[in-house]
Coordinates of C-alpha atoms and ligand atoms in Angstrom, one line a residue:
M1 CA 82.2 161.8 79.8
D2 CA 84.7 164.3 81.2
S3 CA 83.5 167.4 79.5
P4 CA 80.6 168.3 77.3
G5 CA 81.1 167.0 73.8
H6 CA 81.4 170.2 71.7
D7 CA 84.4 171.1 69.5
H8 CA 86.0 174.3 70.8
R9 CA 85.9 173.7 74.5
H10 CA 88.3 172.3 77.0
G11 CA 87.8 172.0 80.7
H12 CA 89.5 173.9 83.5
G13 CA 89.0 174.9 87.1
H14 CA 88.0 173.2 90.2
G15 CA 86.1 173.7 93.4
P16 CA 84.2 171.9 96.1
E17 CA 83.2 169.0 93.9
H18 CA 82.7 165.4 94.8
G19 CA 85.7 164.2 92.9
H20 CA 85.2 164.3 89.2
G21 CA 83.6 166.4 86.6
H22 CA 81.7 163.6 85.1
A23 CA 78.2 164.4 83.9
H24 CA 76.5 161.2 85.3
D25 CA 77.8 161.0 88.8
H26 CA 75.9 164.1 89.9
V27 CA 74.0 162.7 92.9
P28 CA 76.5 161.8 95.5
H29 CA 75.3 159.6 98.4
G30 CA 75.9 159.2 102.1
H31 CA 79.3 160.3 103.4
D32 CA 80.3 161.9 100.2
A33 CA 77.1 163.9 100.0
D34 CA 77.6 165.1 103.5
G35 CA 81.1 166.2 102.7
L36 CA 80.1 168.0 99.6
A37 CA 77.2 169.8 101.4
E38 CA 79.6 170.9 104.2
L39 CA 82.2 172.1 101.6
L40 CA 79.6 174.0 99.6
E41 CA 78.5 175.9 102.8
L42 CA 82.1 176.5 103.9
D43 CA 83.1 177.7 100.5
A44 CA 80.3 180.2 100.4
S45 CA 81.2 181.5 103.8
V46 CA 85.0 181.8 103.1
F47 CA 84.4 183.2 99.6
G48 CA 81.3 185.2 100.4
T49 CA 82.8 188.1 98.6
L50 CA 82.9 186.1 95.3
L51 CA 79.3 185.0 95.8
D52 CA 78.4 188.7 96.3
Q53 CA 80.2 189.7 93.2
A54 CA 78.4 187.0 91.1
V55 CA 75.1 188.0 92.5
A56 CA 75.9 191.7 91.8
V57 CA 76.3 190.7 88.1
A58 CA 72.8 189.2 88.2
V59 CA 71.4 192.3 89.9
A60 CA 73.1 194.7 87.4
H61 CA 71.6 193.0 84.3
A62 CA 68.3 191.5 85.6
P63 CA 65.0 192.7 84.1
R64 CA 62.9 194.9 86.3
P65 CA 60.7 193.9 88.0
T66 CA 62.4 190.6 88.9
R67 CA 59.6 188.3 90.0
T68 CA 61.0 184.8 89.4
V69 CA 64.5 183.5 89.8
V70 CA 65.3 179.9 89.0
D71 CA 68.4 178.4 90.7
L72 CA 69.6 175.3 88.7
G73 CA 71.5 172.7 90.7
A74 CA 70.9 174.7 93.9
G75 CA 72.7 172.3 96.2
T76 CA 72.5 173.4 99.8
G77 CA 71.2 176.8 98.7
T78 CA 74.1 179.2 99.2
G79 CA 73.1 180.9 96.0
T80 CA 69.4 180.5 96.6
R81 CA 69.6 182.5 99.8
A82 CA 71.9 185.2 98.3
L83 CA 69.5 185.6 95.3
A84 CA 66.4 185.8 97.6
R85 CA 68.1 188.6 99.5
A86 CA 69.3 190.4 96.4
F87 CA 65.9 190.2 94.7
P88 CA 63.5 191.0 97.6
D89 CA 60.4 190.9 95.4
A90 CA 61.2 187.6 93.7
E91 CA 60.2 184.0 94.3
V92 CA 63.4 181.8 94.0
V93 CA 62.8 178.3 92.7
A94 CA 65.6 176.0 93.7
V95 CA 66.0 173.0 91.4
D96 CA 68.1 170.0 92.2
A97 CA 68.1 166.3 91.5
D98 CA 69.2 165.4 94.9
A99 CA 66.4 165.2 97.5
G100 CA 69.0 165.3 100.4
M101 CA 70.5 168.6 99.1
L102 CA 67.0 170.1 98.9
E103 CA 66.2 169.0 102.4
R104 CA 69.4 170.8 103.6
L105 CA 68.4 173.8 101.6
R106 CA 65.0 174.0 103.3
S107 CA 66.6 173.6 106.8
G108 CA 69.1 176.3 105.9
L109 CA 66.2 178.7 105.3
A110 CA 64.9 178.4 108.8
G111 CA 65.0 181.7 110.6
T112 CA 66.2 183.7 107.6
G113 CA 62.8 185.2 106.8
L114 CA 63.2 183.9 103.2
E115 CA 61.2 180.7 103.7
N116 CA 58.0 182.1 102.0
R117 CA 59.9 183.2 98.9
V118 CA 61.8 180.0 98.2
R119 CA 60.3 177.0 96.5
T120 CA 62.2 173.7 96.0
V121 CA 61.7 171.5 92.9
E122 CA 63.3 168.1 92.8
A123 CA 64.1 167.4 89.2
D124 CA 66.8 165.9 87.1
L125 CA 67.8 168.4 84.4
D126 CA 69.0 165.5 82.3
A127 CA 65.4 164.3 82.1
G128 CA 64.2 167.6 80.6
W129 CA 63.4 171.1 81.7
P130 CA 61.6 171.2 85.1
D131 CA 58.1 172.6 85.4
V132 CA 59.0 176.0 86.8
G133 CA 57.1 178.4 84.6
T134 CA 58.7 181.5 83.1
A135 CA 61.7 183.1 84.7
D136 CA 63.2 186.6 84.8
V137 CA 66.6 185.2 85.9
V138 CA 68.0 181.7 85.6
W139 CA 71.1 181.0 87.7
A140 CA 73.4 178.0 87.5
S141 CA 76.4 177.9 89.9
A142 CA 78.9 175.0 89.7
S143 CA 76.1 172.9 88.2
L144 CA 76.0 173.4 84.4
H145 CA 79.1 171.2 84.0
H146 CA 77.3 168.3 85.7
V147 CA 74.5 167.9 83.2
A148 CA 74.8 165.5 80.3
D149 CA 73.7 168.0 77.6
P150 CA 74.4 171.5 78.7
A151 CA 73.6 172.9 75.2
R152 CA 70.0 171.5 75.5
V153 CA 69.7 172.8 79.1
L154 CA 70.8 176.3 77.9
R155 CA 68.3 176.2 75.0
D156 CA 65.6 175.3 77.5
A157 CA 66.8 178.1 79.8
H158 CA 66.5 180.5 76.9
D159 CA 62.9 179.4 76.2
A160 CA 62.0 179.6 79.9
L161 CA 63.3 183.2 80.2
V162 CA 61.0 186.2 79.5
P163 CA 62.2 188.4 76.6
G164 CA 65.0 190.5 78.2
G165 CA 65.5 187.8 80.9
L166 CA 68.9 187.0 82.2
L167 CA 70.9 183.8 82.4
V168 CA 73.9 183.7 84.9
V169 CA 76.3 180.8 84.9
V170 CA 79.0 180.6 87.6
E171 CA 81.9 178.2 87.8
M172 CA 84.7 178.0 90.3
T173 CA 88.4 178.4 89.5
A174 CA 91.7 177.9 91.3
T175 CA 90.4 177.0 94.7
T176 CA 93.5 176.2 96.8
P177 CA 94.8 176.6 100.3
V178 CA 97.5 179.2 100.8
L179 CA 100.0 177.4 103.0
P180 CA 102.6 179.0 105.2
D181 CA 106.1 179.1 103.7
D182 CA 107.5 176.7 106.2
V183 CA 105.0 174.1 105.1
A184 CA 104.5 174.6 101.4
H185 CA 107.2 174.0 98.8
P186 CA 107.1 176.5 96.0
E187 CA 105.6 174.1 93.4
L188 CA 102.7 172.9 95.6
A189 CA 100.1 175.2 94.1
A190 CA 101.1 174.3 90.5
H191 CA 101.1 170.6 91.4
L192 CA 97.7 170.9 92.9
E193 CA 96.4 172.6 89.8
R194 CA 97.9 169.9 87.6
A195 CA 96.5 167.1 89.8
L196 CA 93.1 168.6 89.8
G197 CA 93.2 168.8 86.0
Q198 CA 94.4 165.3 85.7
A199 CA 91.6 164.0 88.0
G200 CA 89.0 165.8 85.9
W201 CA 88.0 167.9 89.0
N202 CA 85.2 170.3 88.2
R203 CA 85.9 170.3 84.5
Y204 CA 84.0 172.7 82.4
P205 CA 84.4 174.6 79.1
D206 CA 84.2 178.3 78.3
W207 CA 80.5 178.7 78.3
S208 CA 80.5 181.8 76.1
P209 CA 79.9 180.0 72.8
Y210 CA 77.3 177.8 74.4
V211 CA 75.2 180.7 75.6
T212 CA 75.5 182.3 72.2
D213 CA 74.5 179.1 70.4
A214 CA 71.5 179.0 72.7
G215 CA 70.3 182.3 71.3
L216 CA 71.4 184.4 74.2
D217 CA 73.4 187.7 74.1
L218 CA 76.5 187.6 76.3
V219 CA 76.3 190.9 78.3
E220 CA 79.2 190.3 80.8
R221 CA 81.9 187.8 81.6
R222 CA 83.8 188.5 84.8
E223 CA 86.5 186.6 86.7
P224 CA 86.6 187.7 90.3
S225 CA 89.2 186.2 92.6
A226 CA 90.1 186.5 96.2
V227 CA 92.8 185.6 98.7
V228 CA 91.3 185.2 102.2
P229 CA 93.6 185.5 105.2
P230 CA 93.8 182.8 107.9
G231 CA 91.0 182.5 110.4
P232 CA 88.6 179.9 111.9
D233 CA 86.4 179.5 108.9
V234 CA 89.4 179.2 106.5
T235 CA 90.9 176.6 108.8
R236 CA 87.7 174.6 108.6
W237 CA 87.5 175.1 104.9
A238 CA 91.1 174.1 104.4
H239 CA 90.6 171.0 106.5
A240 CA 87.6 169.9 104.4
T241 CA 89.2 170.9 101.1
T242 CA 92.6 169.2 101.7
S243 CA 91.1 166.0 103.1
R244 CA 88.9 165.8 100.0
Q245 CA 91.9 166.6 97.7
R246 CA 94.0 164.1 99.7
E247 CA 91.5 161.4 99.1
H248 CA 90.9 162.0 95.4
L249 CA 94.3 163.2 94.2
A250 CA 96.7 160.9 96.0
D251 CA 97.6 159.2 92.7
H252 CA 98.4 162.5 91.0
L253 CA 100.6 164.1 93.7
D254 CA 104.2 163.6 94.9
P255 CA 105.0 162.5 98.4
D256 CA 106.2 166.1 99.2
D257 CA 102.9 167.5 98.0
L258 CA 100.9 165.1 100.1
A259 CA 103.0 165.8 103.2
A260 CA 102.4 169.6 102.7
L261 CA 98.7 169.0 102.4
D262 CA 98.6 166.8 105.5
A263 CA 100.4 169.6 107.4
T264 CA 97.5 172.0 106.7
A265 CA 94.9 170.0 108.6
P266 CA 96.3 169.2 112.0
T267 CA 93.5 167.4 113.8
G268 CA 92.5 169.1 117.0
R269 CA 93.2 172.6 115.7
V270 CA 90.1 172.7 113.5
D271 CA 87.4 172.9 116.2
T272 CA 88.1 176.3 117.5
N273 CA 85.4 175.8 120.2
D274 CA 87.3 172.9 121.7
P275 CA 88.3 174.0 125.3
A276 CA 91.1 171.4 125.2
D277 CA 92.6 173.4 122.4
P278 CA 92.8 176.9 123.9
A279 CA 95.0 178.5 121.4
P280 CA 94.2 177.3 117.9
T281 CA 96.5 178.6 115.4
H282 CA 95.2 179.7 112.0
T283 CA 98.0 179.7 109.5
V284 CA 96.3 178.6 106.3
G285 CA 94.7 181.1 103.9
A286 CA 92.5 180.4 100.9
R287 CA 92.7 181.4 97.3
G288 CA 89.6 181.1 95.1
G289 CA 88.0 182.5 92.0
R290 CA 84.9 182.4 89.9
I291 CA 84.0 182.9 86.3
V292 CA 80.6 184.5 85.8
W293 CA 78.8 184.6 82.5
A294 CA 75.7 186.8 82.1
A295 CA 73.6 186.5 79.0
R296 CA 70.3 188.0 78.0
R297 CA 67.4 186.6 76.0
P298 CA 66.9 189.2 73.2
R299 CA 63.7 191.2 73.5
Ligands
LIG1 C1 78.7 171.6 93.1 S1 77.0 171.6 93.5 C2 76.6 173.3 93.4 C3 75.6 173.8 94.3 C4 75.2 175.3 94.4 N1 74.7 175.7 93.1 C5 76.4 176.1 94.8 O1 76.9 176.9 94.0 O2 76.8 176.0 96.0 C6 76.2 170.9 92.1 C7 74.7 170.6 92.3 O3 74.1 170.3 91.1 C8 73.2 169.3 91.3 N2 73.0 168.6 90.0 C9 73.9 167.9 89.3 N3 73.4 167.4 88.2 C10 72.1 167.7 88.2 C11 71.0 167.4 87.3 N4 71.2 166.7 86.2 N5 69.8 167.9 87.6 C12 69.6 168.6 88.7 N6 70.6 168.9 89.6 C13 71.8 168.4 89.3 C14 73.8 168.4 92.3 O4 72.9 167.6 93.0 C15 74.5 169.5 93.2 O5 73.6 169.8 94.3

């Protein structure tokens, strides 16, 4: 299905997904999994300020002391690491159905000093709530829209939270490259938005009524956004994003749009460490956003 089956919701938004917002294709394999993992890391690096803002919401509302944080659909662990840093007394339990993602997550911890406070649990949320014990904070970033029955997962999250415990759901919005004027035609951003919508890219509803239905009190809903100027990381990010969009959205874009996208990723200008390319030019910026919902289990 394209979006969770519930009346008053419609999907929107997009991000470093593996192509579609379908609930049952959540475990990408091989090349696609590598691409998704790379993009998740690049996205967190380029849009670090957005991750910081989402984590700040969690810190602002989390119960004290915060001993256990559960990261649902943790992926490569960008959120896991940020949460472990933000909650220095907590154990962070990273849950994911994809063993390869959890392997990457564990390697990404090496040398961070966080290794002893992060535990990984391989579990499919569609099969039931994982055995993670009680939680002070449950965090789900770009993952809730992947599960088959998000209402059930949210009810289970409610039950797993201590009274006063906090659920934070994060989704990505409007992640597009900002192309130089001589490359982009004025409608490209709008066309990309439309194509992403048509392709069902990262589709999700407004989670507000879902969290309320699960018995949680919504305490904050925030929509941070950022425009990041050109630079080496943004060039890598744009290359990964546009090649993915190019691959998945070709049927939904005009030839002009495709030509503009192609012009953002000139091969040989992406690897800034390549001595054969002494003067890489970074001309592409990045625009991104998040929606953050924070909801508390009543005491
Ligand atoms: C788009 S990634 C987001 C990763 C990470 N939270 C982030 O923000 O960078 C979605 C993750 O959810 C995981 N996932 C999807 N469906 C799942 C399910 N039913 N049970 C457990 N994990 C799932 C995927 O394997 C993937 O790692």
